[in-house]
PDB file of C-alpha atoms in Angstrom:
ATOM      1  CA  UNK A   1      25.423  -1.078   4.772  1.00 91.00           C
ATOM      2  CA  UNK A   2      24.390  -1.434   1.308  1.00 95.00           C
ATOM      3  CA  UNK A   3      23.364   2.014   1.841  1.00 95.00           C
ATOM      4  CA  UNK A   4      26.376   3.059   2.799  1.00 96.00           C
ATOM      5  CA  UNK A   5      27.592   1.332  -0.664  1.00 95.00           C
ATOM      6  CA  UNK A   6      24.886   2.863  -2.465  1.00 94.00           C
ATOM      7  CA  UNK A   7      25.723   6.766  -1.168  1.00 94.00           C
ATOM      8  CA  UNK A   8      29.187   5.718  -2.227  1.00 94.00           C
ATOM      9  CA  UNK A   9      28.122   4.926  -5.673  1.00 92.00           C
ATOM     10  CA  UNK A  10      26.146   8.257  -5.892  1.00 93.00           C
ATOM     11  CA  UNK A  11      29.244  10.263  -5.099  1.00 92.00           C
ATOM     12  CA  UNK A  12      31.449   8.513  -7.208  1.00 91.00           C
ATOM     13  CA  UNK A  13      29.186   7.118  -9.955  1.00 89.00           C
ATOM     14  CA  UNK A  14      32.411   6.174 -12.057  1.00 88.00           C
ATOM     15  CA  UNK A  15      32.519   3.432  -9.674  1.00 91.00           C
ATOM     16  CA  UNK A  16      29.885   1.562 -11.186  1.00 91.00           C
ATOM     17  CA  UNK A  17      31.471   1.568 -14.545  1.00 90.00           C
ATOM     18  CA  UNK A  18      34.167  -0.520 -13.680  1.00 91.00           C
ATOM     19  CA  UNK A  19      35.791  -1.971 -10.937  1.00 93.00           C
ATOM     20  CA  UNK A  20      37.965  -4.946  -9.303  1.00 95.00           C
ATOM     21  CA  UNK A  21      37.766  -4.521  -5.575  1.00 97.00           C
ATOM     22  CA  UNK A  22      40.058  -7.579  -3.791  1.00 97.00           C
ATOM     23  CA  UNK A  23      40.531  -8.209  -0.280  1.00 97.00           C
ATOM     24  CA  UNK A  24      43.076 -10.825   1.148  1.00 97.00           C
ATOM     25  CA  UNK A  25      43.074 -11.798   4.594  1.00 96.00           C
ATOM     26  CA  UNK A  26      46.793 -13.568   5.314  1.00 95.00           C
ATOM     27  CA  UNK A  27      46.712 -16.759   7.849  1.00 93.00           C
ATOM     28  CA  UNK A  28      50.233 -16.428   8.051  1.00 87.00           C
ATOM     29  CA  UNK A  29      51.099 -13.187  10.080  1.00 87.00           C
ATOM     30  CA  UNK A  30      54.550 -12.893   7.972  1.00 89.00           C
ATOM     31  CA  UNK A  31      52.800 -12.198   4.707  1.00 91.00           C
ATOM     32  CA  UNK A  32      53.125  -8.473   4.178  1.00 93.00           C
ATOM     33  CA  UNK A  33      51.418  -5.927   1.831  1.00 95.00           C
ATOM     34  CA  UNK A  34      54.183  -6.197  -0.769  1.00 95.00           C
ATOM     35  CA  UNK A  35      54.466 -10.307  -0.373  1.00 95.00           C
ATOM     36  CA  UNK A  36      50.401  -9.790  -1.448  1.00 96.00           C
ATOM     37  CA  UNK A  37      51.645  -7.294  -4.222  1.00 96.00           C
ATOM     38  CA  UNK A  38      54.109  -9.242  -5.649  1.00 95.00           C
ATOM     39  CA  UNK A  39      51.447 -12.177  -6.043  1.00 94.00           C
ATOM     40  CA  UNK A  40      49.058  -9.511  -7.442  1.00 94.00           C
ATOM     41  CA  UNK A  41      51.683  -8.667 -10.284  1.00 93.00           C
ATOM     42  CA  UNK A  42      51.963 -12.601 -11.341  1.00 89.00           C
ATOM     43  CA  UNK A  43      55.485 -12.848  -9.385  1.00 91.00           C
ATOM     44  CA  UNK A  44      56.628  -9.646 -10.434  1.00 93.00           C
ATOM     45  CA  UNK A  45      57.640  -6.653  -8.395  1.00 93.00           C
ATOM     46  CA  UNK A  46      54.924  -3.844  -9.535  1.00 95.00           C
ATOM     47  CA  UNK A  47      55.373   0.137 -10.291  1.00 95.00           C
ATOM     48  CA  UNK A  48      54.836   2.296  -7.007  1.00 96.00           C
ATOM     49  CA  UNK A  49      54.088   5.957  -8.158  1.00 95.00           C
ATOM     50  CA  UNK A  50      52.277   8.688  -6.615  1.00 95.00           C
ATOM     51  CA  UNK A  51      49.439   9.960  -8.646  1.00 93.00           C
ATOM     52  CA  UNK A  52      47.986  13.656  -8.195  1.00 92.00           C
ATOM     53  CA  UNK A  53      44.550  12.620  -9.271  1.00 90.00           C
ATOM     54  CA  UNK A  54      44.582   9.069  -9.669  1.00 89.00           C
ATOM     55  CA  UNK A  55      41.096   8.396 -11.006  1.00 85.00           C
ATOM     56  CA  UNK A  56      42.178  10.984 -13.805  1.00 87.00           C
ATOM     57  CA  UNK A  57      45.566  10.209 -14.204  1.00 89.00           C
ATOM     58  CA  UNK A  58      45.595   6.853 -14.288  1.00 88.00           C
ATOM     59  CA  UNK A  59      43.168   6.752 -17.054  1.00 85.00           C
ATOM     60  CA  UNK A  60      46.265   7.181 -19.312  1.00 86.00           C
ATOM     61  CA  UNK A  61      47.596   4.159 -18.284  1.00 87.00           C
ATOM     62  CA  UNK A  62      46.729   0.530 -20.023  1.00 85.00           C
ATOM     63  CA  UNK A  63      47.693  -1.137 -17.120  1.00 89.00           C
ATOM     64  CA  UNK A  64      45.667  -2.203 -13.803  1.00 92.00           C
ATOM     65  CA  UNK A  65      46.360   0.532 -11.332  1.00 93.00           C
ATOM     66  CA  UNK A  66      45.581  -0.096  -7.513  1.00 94.00           C
ATOM     67  CA  UNK A  67      44.672   1.850  -4.572  1.00 94.00           C
ATOM     68  CA  UNK A  68      45.805   0.367  -1.254  1.00 95.00           C
ATOM     69  CA  UNK A  69      43.745   0.435   1.481  1.00 94.00           C
ATOM     70  CA  UNK A  70      44.726  -1.321   5.135  1.00 92.00           C
ATOM     71  CA  UNK A  71      41.794  -3.226   7.566  1.00 89.00           C
ATOM     72  CA  UNK A  72      42.467  -5.009  10.821  1.00 88.00           C
ATOM     73  CA  UNK A  73      45.054  -7.698   9.317  1.00 88.00           C
ATOM     74  CA  UNK A  74      43.853  -7.506   5.841  1.00 95.00           C
ATOM     75  CA  UNK A  75      44.529  -5.398   2.398  1.00 96.00           C
ATOM     76  CA  UNK A  76      41.972  -4.320   0.473  1.00 96.00           C
ATOM     77  CA  UNK A  77      43.052  -3.407  -3.655  1.00 96.00           C
ATOM     78  CA  UNK A  78      40.909  -1.339  -5.586  1.00 95.00           C
ATOM     79  CA  UNK A  79      41.403  -1.194  -9.258  1.00 93.00           C
ATOM     80  CA  UNK A  80      39.045   1.314 -10.313  1.00 86.00           C
ATOM     81  CA  UNK A  81      40.163   2.200 -14.037  1.00 83.00           C
ATOM     82  CA  UNK A  82      39.131  -0.258 -16.383  1.00 84.00           C
ATOM     83  CA  UNK A  83      37.326  -3.311 -13.866  1.00 84.00           C
ATOM     84  CA  UNK A  84      40.896  -5.543 -14.806  1.00 83.00           C
ATOM     85  CA  UNK A  85      39.493  -8.968 -12.997  1.00 87.00           C
ATOM     86  CA  UNK A  86      42.536 -10.479 -11.293  1.00 90.00           C
ATOM     87  CA  UNK A  87      43.087 -13.794 -13.340  1.00 92.00           C
ATOM     88  CA  UNK A  88      42.144 -17.201 -11.267  1.00 94.00           C
ATOM     89  CA  UNK A  89      45.933 -18.059 -11.650  1.00 94.00           C
ATOM     90  CA  UNK A  90      46.733 -14.528  -9.503  1.00 94.00           C
ATOM     91  CA  UNK A  91      43.717 -15.346  -6.890  1.00 96.00           C
ATOM     92  CA  UNK A  92      44.497 -18.826  -6.330  1.00 96.00           C
ATOM     93  CA  UNK A  93      48.188 -17.751  -5.724  1.00 95.00           C
ATOM     94  CA  UNK A  94      46.896 -14.900  -3.264  1.00 95.00           C
ATOM     95  CA  UNK A  95      44.613 -17.534  -1.471  1.00 96.00           C
ATOM     96  CA  UNK A  96      47.694 -19.734  -0.583  1.00 94.00           C
ATOM     97  CA  UNK A  97      47.803 -19.136   3.487  1.00 94.00           C
ATOM     98  CA  UNK A  98      44.966 -16.574   3.000  1.00 96.00           C
ATOM     99  CA  UNK A  99      41.296 -15.991   2.437  1.00 97.00           C
ATOM    100  CA  UNK A 100      40.575 -13.991  -0.679  1.00 98.00           C
ATOM    101  CA  UNK A 101      37.022 -11.960  -1.858  1.00 98.00           C
ATOM    102  CA  UNK A 102      36.890 -10.045  -5.215  1.00 97.00           C
ATOM    103  CA  UNK A 103      34.460  -8.748  -6.792  1.00 97.00           C
ATOM    104  CA  UNK A 104      34.648  -7.252 -10.613  1.00 96.00           C
ATOM    105  CA  UNK A 105      32.652  -5.385 -13.018  1.00 95.00           C
ATOM    106  CA  UNK A 106      33.710  -3.283 -16.056  1.00 90.00           C
ATOM    107  CA  UNK A 107      31.127  -1.286 -18.971  1.00 83.00           C
ATOM    108  CA  UNK A 108      30.733  -4.811 -20.646  1.00 83.00           C
ATOM    109  CA  UNK A 109      29.700  -6.621 -17.542  1.00 84.00           C
ATOM    110  CA  UNK A 110      30.690  -9.241 -15.825  1.00 87.00           C
ATOM    111  CA  UNK A 111      29.572  -8.639 -12.500  1.00 95.00           C
ATOM    112  CA  UNK A 112      31.004 -11.568 -10.395  1.00 96.00           C
ATOM    113  CA  UNK A 113      31.941 -12.012  -7.067  1.00 98.00           C
ATOM    114  CA  UNK A 114      34.613 -14.836  -5.639  1.00 97.00           C
ATOM    115  CA  UNK A 115      35.867 -16.501  -2.955  1.00 98.00           C
ATOM    116  CA  UNK A 116      39.318 -18.279  -2.321  1.00 98.00           C
ATOM    117  CA  UNK A 117      41.162 -19.729   0.020  1.00 97.00           C
ATOM    118  CA  UNK A 118      44.436 -22.420   0.584  1.00 95.00           C
ATOM    119  CA  UNK A 119      45.041 -21.817  -3.288  1.00 96.00           C
ATOM    120  CA  UNK A 120      41.529 -22.710  -4.449  1.00 97.00           C
ATOM    121  CA  UNK A 121      38.458 -20.841  -5.448  1.00 98.00           C
ATOM    122  CA  UNK A 122      35.962 -22.035  -3.758  1.00 98.00           C
ATOM    123  CA  UNK A 123      32.783 -19.964  -4.607  1.00 98.00           C
ATOM    124  CA  UNK A 124      32.150 -17.931  -7.652  1.00 98.00           C
ATOM    125  CA  UNK A 125      28.658 -16.017  -8.692  1.00 97.00           C
ATOM    126  CA  UNK A 126      28.915 -14.452 -12.210  1.00 96.00           C
ATOM    127  CA  UNK A 127      26.095 -12.054 -13.352  1.00 95.00           C
ATOM    128  CA  UNK A 128      24.771 -11.547 -10.057  1.00 95.00           C
ATOM    129  CA  UNK A 129      22.617  -8.426 -11.133  1.00 94.00           C
ATOM    130  CA  UNK A 130      20.159 -10.702 -13.078  1.00 91.00           C
ATOM    131  CA  UNK A 131      18.750 -13.408 -11.042  1.00 84.00           C
ATOM    132  CA  UNK A 132      17.769 -15.102 -14.130  1.00 86.00           C
ATOM    133  CA  UNK A 133      21.030 -14.848 -15.230  1.00 89.00           C
ATOM    134  CA  UNK A 134      22.988 -15.416 -12.331  1.00 93.00           C
ATOM    135  CA  UNK A 135      25.968 -18.854 -13.108  1.00 95.00           C
ATOM    136  CA  UNK A 136      27.428 -20.335  -9.524  1.00 96.00           C
ATOM    137  CA  UNK A 137      30.037 -22.174  -8.891  1.00 95.00           C
ATOM    138  CA  UNK A 138      31.697 -24.313  -6.075  1.00 97.00           C
ATOM    139  CA  UNK A 139      30.167 -24.223  -2.899  1.00 96.00           C
ATOM    140  CA  UNK A 140      26.917 -22.878  -2.636  1.00 93.00           C
ATOM    141  CA  UNK A 141      27.109 -22.081   1.390  1.00 96.00           C
ATOM    142  CA  UNK A 142      29.998 -19.595   0.822  1.00 97.00           C
ATOM    143  CA  UNK A 143      27.606 -17.069  -0.632  1.00 97.00           C
ATOM    144  CA  UNK A 144      24.413 -18.104   1.006  1.00 97.00           C
ATOM    145  CA  UNK A 145      24.581 -14.464   2.576  1.00 97.00           C
ATOM    146  CA  UNK A 146      25.412 -12.786  -0.352  1.00 97.00           C
ATOM    147  CA  UNK A 147      22.162 -14.614  -1.968  1.00 96.00           C
ATOM    148  CA  UNK A 148      19.681 -13.459   0.489  1.00 96.00           C
ATOM    149  CA  UNK A 149      20.816  -9.681   0.468  1.00 96.00           C
ATOM    150  CA  UNK A 150      20.089 -10.037  -2.997  1.00 96.00           C
ATOM    151  CA  UNK A 151      16.711 -11.298  -3.051  1.00 94.00           C
ATOM    152  CA  UNK A 152      16.232  -8.674  -0.456  1.00 95.00           C
ATOM    153  CA  UNK A 153      16.567  -6.170  -3.272  1.00 96.00           C
ATOM    154  CA  UNK A 154      14.694  -5.071  -6.161  1.00 94.00           C
ATOM    155  CA  UNK A 155      15.241  -6.495  -9.427  1.00 93.00           C
ATOM    156  CA  UNK A 156      16.406  -3.285 -11.140  1.00 94.00           C
ATOM    157  CA  UNK A 157      17.940  -1.923  -7.863  1.00 96.00           C
ATOM    158  CA  UNK A 158      21.664  -2.393  -9.873  1.00 95.00           C
ATOM    159  CA  UNK A 159      23.616   0.086  -7.291  1.00 95.00           C
ATOM    160  CA  UNK A 160      22.173  -1.932  -4.732  1.00 96.00           C
ATOM    161  CA  UNK A 161      23.601  -5.211  -6.009  1.00 97.00           C
ATOM    162  CA  UNK A 162      26.913  -3.787  -6.404  1.00 96.00           C
ATOM    163  CA  UNK A 163      26.386  -2.096  -2.998  1.00 97.00           C
ATOM    164  CA  UNK A 164      25.371  -5.733  -1.973  1.00 98.00           C
ATOM    165  CA  UNK A 165      29.104  -7.372  -2.822  1.00 98.00           C
ATOM    166  CA  UNK A 166      31.079  -4.769  -1.079  1.00 97.00           C
ATOM    167  CA  UNK A 167      28.691  -5.059   1.920  1.00 97.00           C
ATOM    168  CA  UNK A 168      29.071  -8.447   2.182  1.00 98.00           C
ATOM    169  CA  UNK A 169      32.721  -8.726   1.740  1.00 97.00           C
ATOM    170  CA  UNK A 170      32.927  -6.057   4.343  1.00 96.00           C
ATOM    171  CA  UNK A 171      30.676  -8.231   6.591  1.00 96.00           C
ATOM    172  CA  UNK A 172      33.037 -11.033   5.864  1.00 96.00           C
ATOM    173  CA  UNK A 173      36.578  -9.795   6.156  1.00 95.00           C
ATOM    174  CA  UNK A 174      36.019  -6.028   8.248  1.00 94.00           C
ATOM    175  CA  UNK A 175      37.505  -4.036   5.183  1.00 95.00           C
ATOM    176  CA  UNK A 176      35.336  -1.832   3.786  1.00 93.00           C
ATOM    177  CA  UNK A 177      36.040   1.445   1.339  1.00 92.00           C
ATOM    178  CA  UNK A 178      35.002   4.846   2.376  1.00 90.00           C
ATOM    179  CA  UNK A 179      34.935   8.136   0.158  1.00 86.00           C
ATOM    180  CA  UNK A 180      37.803   9.365   1.405  1.00 84.00           C
ATOM    181  CA  UNK A 181      39.616   6.461   0.367  1.00 84.00           C
ATOM    182  CA  UNK A 182      38.874   6.454  -3.447  1.00 84.00           C
ATOM    183  CA  UNK A 183      38.587  10.724  -3.543  1.00 82.00           C
ATOM    184  CA  UNK A 184      42.334  11.233  -2.990  1.00 84.00           C
ATOM    185  CA  UNK A 185      44.853  13.527  -4.146  1.00 89.00           C
ATOM    186  CA  UNK A 186      48.593  13.115  -4.355  1.00 93.00           C
ATOM    187  CA  UNK A 187      48.032   9.251  -3.519  1.00 91.00           C
ATOM    188  CA  UNK A 188      50.206   6.074  -3.984  1.00 94.00           C
ATOM    189  CA  UNK A 189      49.336   3.717  -6.129  1.00 95.00           C
ATOM    190  CA  UNK A 190      50.696   0.316  -7.520  1.00 95.00           C
ATOM    191  CA  UNK A 191      50.585  -0.082 -11.149  1.00 94.00           C
ATOM    192  CA  UNK A 192      50.513  -3.872 -12.296  1.00 93.00           C
ATOM    193  CA  UNK A 193      51.388  -5.398 -15.416  1.00 89.00           C
ATOM    194  CA  UNK A 194      48.842  -6.542 -17.729  1.00 68.00           C
ATOM    195  CA  UNK A 195      46.660  -9.021 -15.385  1.00 62.00           C
ATOM    196  CA  UNK A 196      46.530 -11.099 -18.221  1.00 56.00           C
ATOM    197  CA  UNK A 197      49.883 -12.208 -18.670  1.00 45.00           C
TER     198      UNK A 197
END
């Protein structure tokens, strides 16, 4: 599965520069994607728009732009413009009655993966690209499988390590990212308010 994402990053190199991938698995069947987007936008309705060329058109926005990917009882949200990480208070709100996985990075680094459930961040690993600089919080057992994936890769296999974050989240949730999900035209996108608000 890591190789799938390594190939995806090779085809869409811009994904290695900046993104935030959040997968939400609602435990409450009544939670809809609109409810989750409302939470992602800090309790406000987000703007919905169709972009002819989302990757290019989104660069003109100074706000997070999301592509929404539907999985089996789950939703994936890809912020692909600047790697705006979802703030902790929004992640904890998203995780009420849900399980939430997120990985994010941007051109200055910030390689992070985290897991939240029941209104609390349960585990987080920062700087997962560099073994000597990894910082972990929370329950170490939650990310044990991810740690094993990282340890199986060479120290400078940065693409593989980014791919491992996606592969681990897909293994945990069943929601993955395919090339046709990011290589779209005339696509509906969600534009959030500034996430630091």
